[in-house]
C-alpha positions as protocol buffer text, in pm:
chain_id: "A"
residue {
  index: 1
  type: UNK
  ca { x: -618 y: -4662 z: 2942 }
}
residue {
  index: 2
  type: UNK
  ca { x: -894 y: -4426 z: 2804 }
}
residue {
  index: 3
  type: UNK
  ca { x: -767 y: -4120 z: 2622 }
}
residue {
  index: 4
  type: UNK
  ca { x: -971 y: -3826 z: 2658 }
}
residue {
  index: 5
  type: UNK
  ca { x: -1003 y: -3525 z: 2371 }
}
residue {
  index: 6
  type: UNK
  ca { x: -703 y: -3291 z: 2450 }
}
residue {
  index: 7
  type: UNK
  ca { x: -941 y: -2986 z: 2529 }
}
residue {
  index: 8
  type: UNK
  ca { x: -1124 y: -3156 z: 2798 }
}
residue {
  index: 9
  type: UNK
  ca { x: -807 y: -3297 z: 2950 }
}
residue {
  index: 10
  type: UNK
  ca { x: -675 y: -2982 z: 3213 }
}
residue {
  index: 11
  type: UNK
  ca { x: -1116 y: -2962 z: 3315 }
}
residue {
  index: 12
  type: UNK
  ca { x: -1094 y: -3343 z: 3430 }
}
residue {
  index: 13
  type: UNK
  ca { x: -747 y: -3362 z: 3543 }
}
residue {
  index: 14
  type: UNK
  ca { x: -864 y: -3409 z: 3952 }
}
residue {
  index: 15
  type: UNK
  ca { x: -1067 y: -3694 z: 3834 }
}
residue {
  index: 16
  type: UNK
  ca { x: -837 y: -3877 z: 3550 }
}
residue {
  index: 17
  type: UNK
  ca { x: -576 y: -3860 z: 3821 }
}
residue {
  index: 18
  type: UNK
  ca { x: -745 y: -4068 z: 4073 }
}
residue {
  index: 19
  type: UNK
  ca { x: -831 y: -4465 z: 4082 }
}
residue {
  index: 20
  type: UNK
  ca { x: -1173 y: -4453 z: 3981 }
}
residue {
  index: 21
  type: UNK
  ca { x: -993 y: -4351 z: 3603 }
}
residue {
  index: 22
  type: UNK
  ca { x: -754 y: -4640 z: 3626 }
}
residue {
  index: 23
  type: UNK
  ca { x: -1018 y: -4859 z: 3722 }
}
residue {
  index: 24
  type: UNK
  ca { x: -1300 y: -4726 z: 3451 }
}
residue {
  index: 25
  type: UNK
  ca { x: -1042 y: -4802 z: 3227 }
}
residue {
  index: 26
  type: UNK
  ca { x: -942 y: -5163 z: 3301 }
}
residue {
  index: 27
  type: UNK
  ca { x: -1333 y: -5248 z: 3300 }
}
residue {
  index: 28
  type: UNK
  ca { x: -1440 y: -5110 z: 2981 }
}
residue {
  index: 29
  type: UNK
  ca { x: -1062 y: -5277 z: 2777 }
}
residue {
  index: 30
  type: UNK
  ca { x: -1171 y: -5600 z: 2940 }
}
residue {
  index: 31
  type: UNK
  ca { x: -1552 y: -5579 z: 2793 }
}
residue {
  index: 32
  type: UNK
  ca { x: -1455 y: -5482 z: 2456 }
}
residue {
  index: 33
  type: UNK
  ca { x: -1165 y: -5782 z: 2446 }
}
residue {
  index: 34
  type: UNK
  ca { x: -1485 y: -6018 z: 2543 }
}
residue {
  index: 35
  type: UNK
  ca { x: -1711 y: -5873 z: 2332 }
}
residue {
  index: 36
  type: UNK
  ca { x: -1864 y: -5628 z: 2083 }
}
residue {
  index: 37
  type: UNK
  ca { x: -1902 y: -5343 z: 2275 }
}
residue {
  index: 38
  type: UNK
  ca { x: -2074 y: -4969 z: 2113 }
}
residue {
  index: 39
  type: UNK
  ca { x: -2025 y: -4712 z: 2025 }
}
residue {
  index: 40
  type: UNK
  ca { x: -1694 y: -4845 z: 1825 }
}
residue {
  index: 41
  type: UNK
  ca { x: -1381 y: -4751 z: 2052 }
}
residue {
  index: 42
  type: UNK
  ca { x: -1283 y: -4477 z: 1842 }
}
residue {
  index: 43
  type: UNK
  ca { x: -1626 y: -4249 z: 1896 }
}
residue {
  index: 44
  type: UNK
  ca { x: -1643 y: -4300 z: 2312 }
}
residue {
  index: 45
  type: UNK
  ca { x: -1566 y: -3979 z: 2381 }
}
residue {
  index: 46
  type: UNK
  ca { x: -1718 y: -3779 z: 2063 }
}
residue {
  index: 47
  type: UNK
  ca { x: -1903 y: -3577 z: 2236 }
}
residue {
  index: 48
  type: UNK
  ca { x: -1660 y: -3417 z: 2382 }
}
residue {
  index: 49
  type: UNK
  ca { x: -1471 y: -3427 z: 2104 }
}
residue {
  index: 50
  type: UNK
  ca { x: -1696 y: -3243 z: 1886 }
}
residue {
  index: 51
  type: UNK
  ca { x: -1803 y: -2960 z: 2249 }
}
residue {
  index: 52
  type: UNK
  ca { x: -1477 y: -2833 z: 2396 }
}
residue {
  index: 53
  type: UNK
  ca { x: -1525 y: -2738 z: 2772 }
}
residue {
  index: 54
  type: UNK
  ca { x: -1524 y: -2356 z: 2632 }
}
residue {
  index: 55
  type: UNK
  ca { x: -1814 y: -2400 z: 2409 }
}
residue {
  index: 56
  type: UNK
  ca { x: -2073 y: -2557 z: 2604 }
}
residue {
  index: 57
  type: UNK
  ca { x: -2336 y: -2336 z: 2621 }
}
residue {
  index: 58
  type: UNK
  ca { x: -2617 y: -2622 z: 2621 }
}
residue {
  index: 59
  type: UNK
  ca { x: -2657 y: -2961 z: 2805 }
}
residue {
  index: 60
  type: UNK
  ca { x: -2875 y: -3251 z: 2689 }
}
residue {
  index: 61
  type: UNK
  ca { x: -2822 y: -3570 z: 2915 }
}
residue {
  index: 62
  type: UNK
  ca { x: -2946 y: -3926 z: 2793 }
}
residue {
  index: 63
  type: UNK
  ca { x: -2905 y: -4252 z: 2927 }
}
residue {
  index: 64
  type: UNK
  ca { x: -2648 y: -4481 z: 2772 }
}
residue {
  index: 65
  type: UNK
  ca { x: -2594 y: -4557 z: 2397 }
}
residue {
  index: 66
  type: UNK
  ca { x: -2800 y: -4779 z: 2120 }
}
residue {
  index: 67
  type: UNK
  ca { x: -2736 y: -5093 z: 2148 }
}
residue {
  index: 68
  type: UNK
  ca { x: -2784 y: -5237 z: 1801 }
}
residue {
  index: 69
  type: UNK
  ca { x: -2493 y: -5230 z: 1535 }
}
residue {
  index: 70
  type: UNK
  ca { x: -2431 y: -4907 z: 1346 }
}
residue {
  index: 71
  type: UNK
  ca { x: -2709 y: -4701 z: 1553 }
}
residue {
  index: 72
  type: UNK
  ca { x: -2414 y: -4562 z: 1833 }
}
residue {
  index: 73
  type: UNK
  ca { x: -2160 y: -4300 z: 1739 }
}
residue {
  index: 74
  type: UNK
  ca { x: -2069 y: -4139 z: 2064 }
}
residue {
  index: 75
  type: UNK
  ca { x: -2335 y: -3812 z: 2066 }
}
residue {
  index: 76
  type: UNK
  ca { x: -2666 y: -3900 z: 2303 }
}
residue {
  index: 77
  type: UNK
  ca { x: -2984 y: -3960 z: 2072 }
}
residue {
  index: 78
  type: UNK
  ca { x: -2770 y: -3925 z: 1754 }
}
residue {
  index: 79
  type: UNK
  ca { x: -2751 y: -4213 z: 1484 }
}
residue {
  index: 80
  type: UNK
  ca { x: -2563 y: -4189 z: 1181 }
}
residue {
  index: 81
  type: UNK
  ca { x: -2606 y: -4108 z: 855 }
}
residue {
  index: 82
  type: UNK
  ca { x: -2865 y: -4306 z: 697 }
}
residue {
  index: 83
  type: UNK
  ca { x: -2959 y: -4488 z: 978 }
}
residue {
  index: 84
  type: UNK
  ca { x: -3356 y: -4536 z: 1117 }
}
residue {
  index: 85
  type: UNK
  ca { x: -3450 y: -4310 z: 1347 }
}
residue {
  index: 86
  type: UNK
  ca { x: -3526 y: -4474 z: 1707 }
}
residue {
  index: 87
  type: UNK
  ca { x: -3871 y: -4413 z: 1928 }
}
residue {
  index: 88
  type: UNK
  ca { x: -3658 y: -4121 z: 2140 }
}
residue {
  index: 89
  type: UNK
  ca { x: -3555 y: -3947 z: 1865 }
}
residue {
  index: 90
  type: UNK
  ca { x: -3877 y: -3967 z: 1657 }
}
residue {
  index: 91
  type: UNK
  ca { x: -4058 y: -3830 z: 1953 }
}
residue {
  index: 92
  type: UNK
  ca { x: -3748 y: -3540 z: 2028 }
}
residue {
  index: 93
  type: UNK
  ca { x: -3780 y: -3395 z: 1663 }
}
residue {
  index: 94
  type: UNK
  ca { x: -4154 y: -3427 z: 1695 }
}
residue {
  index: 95
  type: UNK
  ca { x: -4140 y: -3160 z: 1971 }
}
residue {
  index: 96
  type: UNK
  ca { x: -3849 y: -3003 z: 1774 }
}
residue {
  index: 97
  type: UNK
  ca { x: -4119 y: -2936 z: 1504 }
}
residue {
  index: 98
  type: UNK
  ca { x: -4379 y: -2851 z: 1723 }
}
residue {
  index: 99
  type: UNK
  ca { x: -4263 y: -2619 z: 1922 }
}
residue {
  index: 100
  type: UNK
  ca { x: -4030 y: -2411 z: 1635 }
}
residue {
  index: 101
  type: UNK
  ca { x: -4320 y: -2443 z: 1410 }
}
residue {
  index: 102
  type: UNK
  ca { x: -4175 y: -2630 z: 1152 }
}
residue {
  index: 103
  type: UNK
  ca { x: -4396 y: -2736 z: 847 }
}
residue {
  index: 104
  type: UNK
  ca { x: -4180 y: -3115 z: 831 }
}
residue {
  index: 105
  type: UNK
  ca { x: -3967 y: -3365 z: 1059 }
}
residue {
  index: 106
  type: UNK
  ca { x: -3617 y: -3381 z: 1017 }
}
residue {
  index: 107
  type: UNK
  ca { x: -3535 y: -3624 z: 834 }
}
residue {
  index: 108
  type: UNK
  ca { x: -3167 y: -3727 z: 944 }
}
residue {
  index: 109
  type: UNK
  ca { x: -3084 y: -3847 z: 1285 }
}
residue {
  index: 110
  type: UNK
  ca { x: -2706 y: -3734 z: 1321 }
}
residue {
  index: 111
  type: UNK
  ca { x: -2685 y: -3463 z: 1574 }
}
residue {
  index: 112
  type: UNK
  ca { x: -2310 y: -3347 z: 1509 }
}
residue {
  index: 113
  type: UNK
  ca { x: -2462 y: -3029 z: 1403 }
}
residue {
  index: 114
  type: UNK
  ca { x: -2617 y: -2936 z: 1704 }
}
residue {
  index: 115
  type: UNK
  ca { x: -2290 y: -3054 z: 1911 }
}
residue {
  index: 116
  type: UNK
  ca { x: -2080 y: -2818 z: 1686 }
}
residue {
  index: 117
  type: UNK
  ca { x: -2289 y: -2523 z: 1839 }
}
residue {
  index: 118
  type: UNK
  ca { x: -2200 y: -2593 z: 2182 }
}
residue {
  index: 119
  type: UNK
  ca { x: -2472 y: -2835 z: 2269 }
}
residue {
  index: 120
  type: UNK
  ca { x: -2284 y: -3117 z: 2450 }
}
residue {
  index: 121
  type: UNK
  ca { x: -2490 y: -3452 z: 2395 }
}
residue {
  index: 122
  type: UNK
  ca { x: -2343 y: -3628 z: 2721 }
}
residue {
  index: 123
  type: UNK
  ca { x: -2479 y: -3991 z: 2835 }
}
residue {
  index: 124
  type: UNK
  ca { x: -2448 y: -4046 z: 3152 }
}
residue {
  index: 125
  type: UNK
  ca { x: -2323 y: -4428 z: 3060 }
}
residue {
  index: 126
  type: UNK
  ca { x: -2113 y: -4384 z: 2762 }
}
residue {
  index: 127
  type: UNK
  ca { x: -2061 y: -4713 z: 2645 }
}
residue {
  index: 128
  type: UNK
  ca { x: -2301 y: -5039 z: 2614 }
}
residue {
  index: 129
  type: UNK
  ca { x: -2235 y: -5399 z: 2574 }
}
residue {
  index: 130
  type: UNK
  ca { x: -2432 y: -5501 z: 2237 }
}
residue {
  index: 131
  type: UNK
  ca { x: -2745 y: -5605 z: 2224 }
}
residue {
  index: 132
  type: UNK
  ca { x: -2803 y: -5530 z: 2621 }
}
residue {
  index: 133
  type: UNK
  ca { x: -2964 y: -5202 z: 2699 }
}
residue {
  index: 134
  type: UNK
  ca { x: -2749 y: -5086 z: 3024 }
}
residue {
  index: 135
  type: UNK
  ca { x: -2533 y: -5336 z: 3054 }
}
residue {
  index: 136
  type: UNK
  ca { x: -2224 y: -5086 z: 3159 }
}
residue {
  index: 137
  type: UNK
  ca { x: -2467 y: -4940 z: 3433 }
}
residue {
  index: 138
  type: UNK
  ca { x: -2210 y: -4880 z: 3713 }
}
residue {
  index: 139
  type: UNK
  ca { x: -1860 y: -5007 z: 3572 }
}
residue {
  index: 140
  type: UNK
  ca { x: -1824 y: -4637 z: 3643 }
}
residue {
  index: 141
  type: UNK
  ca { x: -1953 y: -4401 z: 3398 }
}
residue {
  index: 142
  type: UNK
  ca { x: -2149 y: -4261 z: 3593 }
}
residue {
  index: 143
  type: UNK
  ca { x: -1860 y: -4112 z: 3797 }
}
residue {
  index: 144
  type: UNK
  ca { x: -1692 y: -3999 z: 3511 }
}
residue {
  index: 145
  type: UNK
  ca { x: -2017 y: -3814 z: 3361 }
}
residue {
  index: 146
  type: UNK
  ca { x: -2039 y: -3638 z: 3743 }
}
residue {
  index: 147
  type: UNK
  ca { x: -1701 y: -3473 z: 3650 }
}
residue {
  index: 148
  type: UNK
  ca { x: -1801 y: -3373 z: 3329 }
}
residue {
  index: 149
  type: UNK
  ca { x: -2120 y: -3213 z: 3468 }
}
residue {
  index: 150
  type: UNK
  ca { x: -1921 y: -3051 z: 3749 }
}
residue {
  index: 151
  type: UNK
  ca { x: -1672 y: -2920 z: 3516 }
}
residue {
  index: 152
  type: UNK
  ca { x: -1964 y: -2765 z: 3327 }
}
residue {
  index: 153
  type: UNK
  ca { x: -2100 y: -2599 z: 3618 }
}
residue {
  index: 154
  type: UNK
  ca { x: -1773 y: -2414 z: 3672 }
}
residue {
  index: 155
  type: UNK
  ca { x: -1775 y: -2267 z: 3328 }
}
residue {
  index: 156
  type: UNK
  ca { x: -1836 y: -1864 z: 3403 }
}
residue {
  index: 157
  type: UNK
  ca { x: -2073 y: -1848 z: 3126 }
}
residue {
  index: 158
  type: UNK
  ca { x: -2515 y: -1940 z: 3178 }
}
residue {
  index: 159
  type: UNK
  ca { x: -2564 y: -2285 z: 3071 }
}
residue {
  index: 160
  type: UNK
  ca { x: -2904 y: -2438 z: 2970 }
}
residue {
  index: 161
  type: UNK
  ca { x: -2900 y: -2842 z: 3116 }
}
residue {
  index: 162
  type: UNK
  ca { x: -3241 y: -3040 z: 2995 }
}
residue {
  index: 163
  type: UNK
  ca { x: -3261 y: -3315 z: 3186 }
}
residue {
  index: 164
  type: UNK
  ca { x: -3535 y: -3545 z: 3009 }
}
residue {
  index: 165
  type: UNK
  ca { x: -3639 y: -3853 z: 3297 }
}
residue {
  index: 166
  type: UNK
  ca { x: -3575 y: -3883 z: 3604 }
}
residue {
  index: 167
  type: UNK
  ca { x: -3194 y: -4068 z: 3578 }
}
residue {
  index: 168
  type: UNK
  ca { x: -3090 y: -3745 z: 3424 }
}
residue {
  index: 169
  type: UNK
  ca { x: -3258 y: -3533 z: 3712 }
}
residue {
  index: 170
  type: UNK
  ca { x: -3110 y: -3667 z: 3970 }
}
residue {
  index: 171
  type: UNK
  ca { x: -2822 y: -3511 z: 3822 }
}
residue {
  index: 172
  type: UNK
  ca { x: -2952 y: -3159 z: 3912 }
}
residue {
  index: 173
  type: UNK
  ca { x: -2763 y: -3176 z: 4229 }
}
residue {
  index: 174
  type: UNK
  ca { x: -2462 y: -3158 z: 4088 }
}
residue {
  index: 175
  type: UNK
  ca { x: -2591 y: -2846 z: 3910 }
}
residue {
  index: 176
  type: UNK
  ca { x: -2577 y: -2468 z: 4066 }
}
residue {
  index: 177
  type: UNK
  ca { x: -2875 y: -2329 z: 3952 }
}
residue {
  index: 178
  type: UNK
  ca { x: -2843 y: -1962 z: 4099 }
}
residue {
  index: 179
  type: UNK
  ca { x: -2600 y: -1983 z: 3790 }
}
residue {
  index: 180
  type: UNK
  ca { x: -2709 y: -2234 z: 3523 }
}
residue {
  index: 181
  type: UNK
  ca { x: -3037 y: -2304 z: 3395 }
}
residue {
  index: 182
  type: UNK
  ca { x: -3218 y: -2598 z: 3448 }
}
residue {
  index: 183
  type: UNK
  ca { x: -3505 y: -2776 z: 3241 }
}
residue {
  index: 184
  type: UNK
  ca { x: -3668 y: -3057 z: 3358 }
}
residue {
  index: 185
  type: UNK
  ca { x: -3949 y: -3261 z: 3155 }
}
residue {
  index: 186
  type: UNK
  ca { x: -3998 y: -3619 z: 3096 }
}
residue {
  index: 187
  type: UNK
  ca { x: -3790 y: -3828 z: 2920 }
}
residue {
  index: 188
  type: UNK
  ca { x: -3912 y: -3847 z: 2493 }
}
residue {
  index: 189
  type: UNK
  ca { x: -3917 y: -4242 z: 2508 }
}
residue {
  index: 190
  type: UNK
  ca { x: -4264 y: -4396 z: 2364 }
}
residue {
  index: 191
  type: UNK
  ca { x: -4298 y: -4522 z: 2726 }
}
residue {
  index: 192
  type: UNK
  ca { x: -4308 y: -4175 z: 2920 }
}
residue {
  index: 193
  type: UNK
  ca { x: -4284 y: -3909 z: 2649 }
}
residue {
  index: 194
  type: UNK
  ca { x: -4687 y: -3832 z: 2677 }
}
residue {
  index: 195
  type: UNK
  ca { x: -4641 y: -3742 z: 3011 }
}
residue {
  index: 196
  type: UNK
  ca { x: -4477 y: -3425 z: 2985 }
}
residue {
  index: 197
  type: UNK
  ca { x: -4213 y: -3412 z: 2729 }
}
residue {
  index: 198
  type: UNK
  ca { x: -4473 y: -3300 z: 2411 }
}
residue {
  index: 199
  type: UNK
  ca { x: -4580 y: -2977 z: 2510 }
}
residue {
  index: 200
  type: UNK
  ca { x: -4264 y: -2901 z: 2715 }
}
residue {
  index: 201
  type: UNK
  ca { x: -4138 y: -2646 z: 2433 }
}
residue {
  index: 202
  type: UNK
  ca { x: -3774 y: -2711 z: 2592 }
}
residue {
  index: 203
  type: UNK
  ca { x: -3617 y: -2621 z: 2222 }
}
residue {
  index: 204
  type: UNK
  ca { x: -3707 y: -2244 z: 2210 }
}
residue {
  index: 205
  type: UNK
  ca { x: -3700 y: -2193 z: 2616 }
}
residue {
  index: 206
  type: UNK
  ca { x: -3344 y: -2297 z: 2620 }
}
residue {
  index: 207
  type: UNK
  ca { x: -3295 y: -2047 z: 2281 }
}
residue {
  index: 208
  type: UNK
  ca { x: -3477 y: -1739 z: 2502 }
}
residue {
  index: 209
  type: UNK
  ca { x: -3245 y: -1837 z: 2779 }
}
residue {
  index: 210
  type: UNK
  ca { x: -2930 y: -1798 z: 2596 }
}
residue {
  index: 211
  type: UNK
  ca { x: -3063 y: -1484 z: 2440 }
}
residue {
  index: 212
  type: UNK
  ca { x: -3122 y: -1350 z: 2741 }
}
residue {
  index: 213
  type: UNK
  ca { x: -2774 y: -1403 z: 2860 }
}
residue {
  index: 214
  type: UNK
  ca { x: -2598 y: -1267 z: 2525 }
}
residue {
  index: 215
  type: UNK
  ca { x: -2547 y: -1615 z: 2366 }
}
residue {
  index: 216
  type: UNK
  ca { x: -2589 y: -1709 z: 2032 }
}
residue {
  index: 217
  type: UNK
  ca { x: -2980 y: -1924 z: 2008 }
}
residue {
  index: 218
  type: UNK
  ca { x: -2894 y: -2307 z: 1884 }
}
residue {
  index: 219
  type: UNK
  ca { x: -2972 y: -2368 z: 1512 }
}
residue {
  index: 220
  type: UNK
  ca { x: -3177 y: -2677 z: 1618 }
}
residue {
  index: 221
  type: UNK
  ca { x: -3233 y: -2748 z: 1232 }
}
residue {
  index: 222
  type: UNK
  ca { x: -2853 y: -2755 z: 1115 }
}
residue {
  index: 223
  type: UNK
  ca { x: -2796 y: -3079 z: 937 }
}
residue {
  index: 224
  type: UNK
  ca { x: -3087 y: -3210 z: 985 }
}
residue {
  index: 225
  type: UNK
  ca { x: -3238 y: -3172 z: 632 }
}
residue {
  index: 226
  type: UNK
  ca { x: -3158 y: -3295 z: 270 }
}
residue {
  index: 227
  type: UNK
  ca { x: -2991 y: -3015 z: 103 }
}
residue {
  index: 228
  type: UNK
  ca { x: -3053 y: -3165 z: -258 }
}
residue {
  index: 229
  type: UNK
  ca { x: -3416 y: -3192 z: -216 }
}
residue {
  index: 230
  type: UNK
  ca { x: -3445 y: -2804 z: -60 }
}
residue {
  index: 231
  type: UNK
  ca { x: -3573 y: -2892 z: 293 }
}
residue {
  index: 232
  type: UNK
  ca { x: -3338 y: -2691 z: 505 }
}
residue {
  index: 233
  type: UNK
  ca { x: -3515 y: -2416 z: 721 }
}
């Protein structure tokens, strides 16, 4: 059985105690006995992990993780330490830079910093058989990331959701906007980031929205430079 993070255990308790769990469950044991499966078993549920229900002030939804070796570790977007940055991510810290006015591009790809903060990097598929993008489209995950969003949108405090593409806005339903906030632009891949994503300036609106509502603004630079070589902002 999958074993969610303790503090996200009471917010999904309706869903974890239903079939759909049992059966999410049985699905994704029997693809990684048959297979190498990412992110490794052990970073599934990082991002909730590293965002507690409590501290999720800001929601960034992607599709389902890398699916080369050593690129997924469980956070949407993020690689690890030392790892190439891929097309999305290139593209998201080129409108990181542009729109914060930064004089350089990040030059690490591991997002844990900006999950610390409260921004929950949430996949809507969260795991991926290797080497085949999507391949654990509807074993169920999708299901499972509807709780998570619902729980979200019962948190009393604003929330800021940017929902890059149109897989992640079709999630907006789930979302009560007389409440939350709600960013919509297109999604930062290679293939469809021209068409709205550069220029969208999501970064700093999401920061004024928080700001607005008495929340601490996202440090979108922690972590992201080399300390040794003076880079941090």
């Amino acid at each position: 059985m999958l074993t969610l993070p303790e503090s996200w255990a009471n917010a999904l308790a309706e869903y974890t105690a239903g079939a759909a769990w049992a059966r999410l469950s049985g699905r994704i044991a029997a693809e990684r006995r048959s297979g190498t499966v990412f992110p490794p078993e052990a970073a599934t549920f990082r991002a909730l992990e590293l965002t507690a229900p409590e501290q999720v002030k800001v929601v960034i939804l992607g599709q389902d993780p890398y699916h080369d070796a050593g690129q997924a570790q469980g956070l949407a977007f993020s690689v690890p330490e030392g790892v190439k940055l891929p097309p999305s991510l290139k593209n998201i810290f080129r409108e990181l830079a542009d729109d914060l006015q930064w004089d350089a591009l990040p030059e690490r790809g591991d997002l844990s910093g900006w999950a610390e903060q409260g921004v929950l990097l949430l996949n809507t598929v969260l795991t991926v058989r290797a080497h085949e993008a999507n391949s654990h489209r509807r074993l169920g995950w999708e299901e499972f990331t509807d709780a998570v969003i619902r729980a979200v949108n019962a948190l009393p405090r604003k929330v800021v959701f940017l929902l890059w593409g149109a897989p992640a806005q079709k999630k907006k339903a789930l979302i009560d906007t007389r409440r939350h906030a709600v960013l919509e632009s297109a999604h930062p891949s290679p293939l469809s980031a021209y068409r709205g994503f550069f220029g969208s300036r999501v970064f700093s609106r999401a920061n004024a929205i928080l700001n607005a509502a008495g929340e601490n603004a996202v440090d979108w630079g922690r972590g992201l430079w080399n300390k040794e070589e003076g880079k941090l902002l």
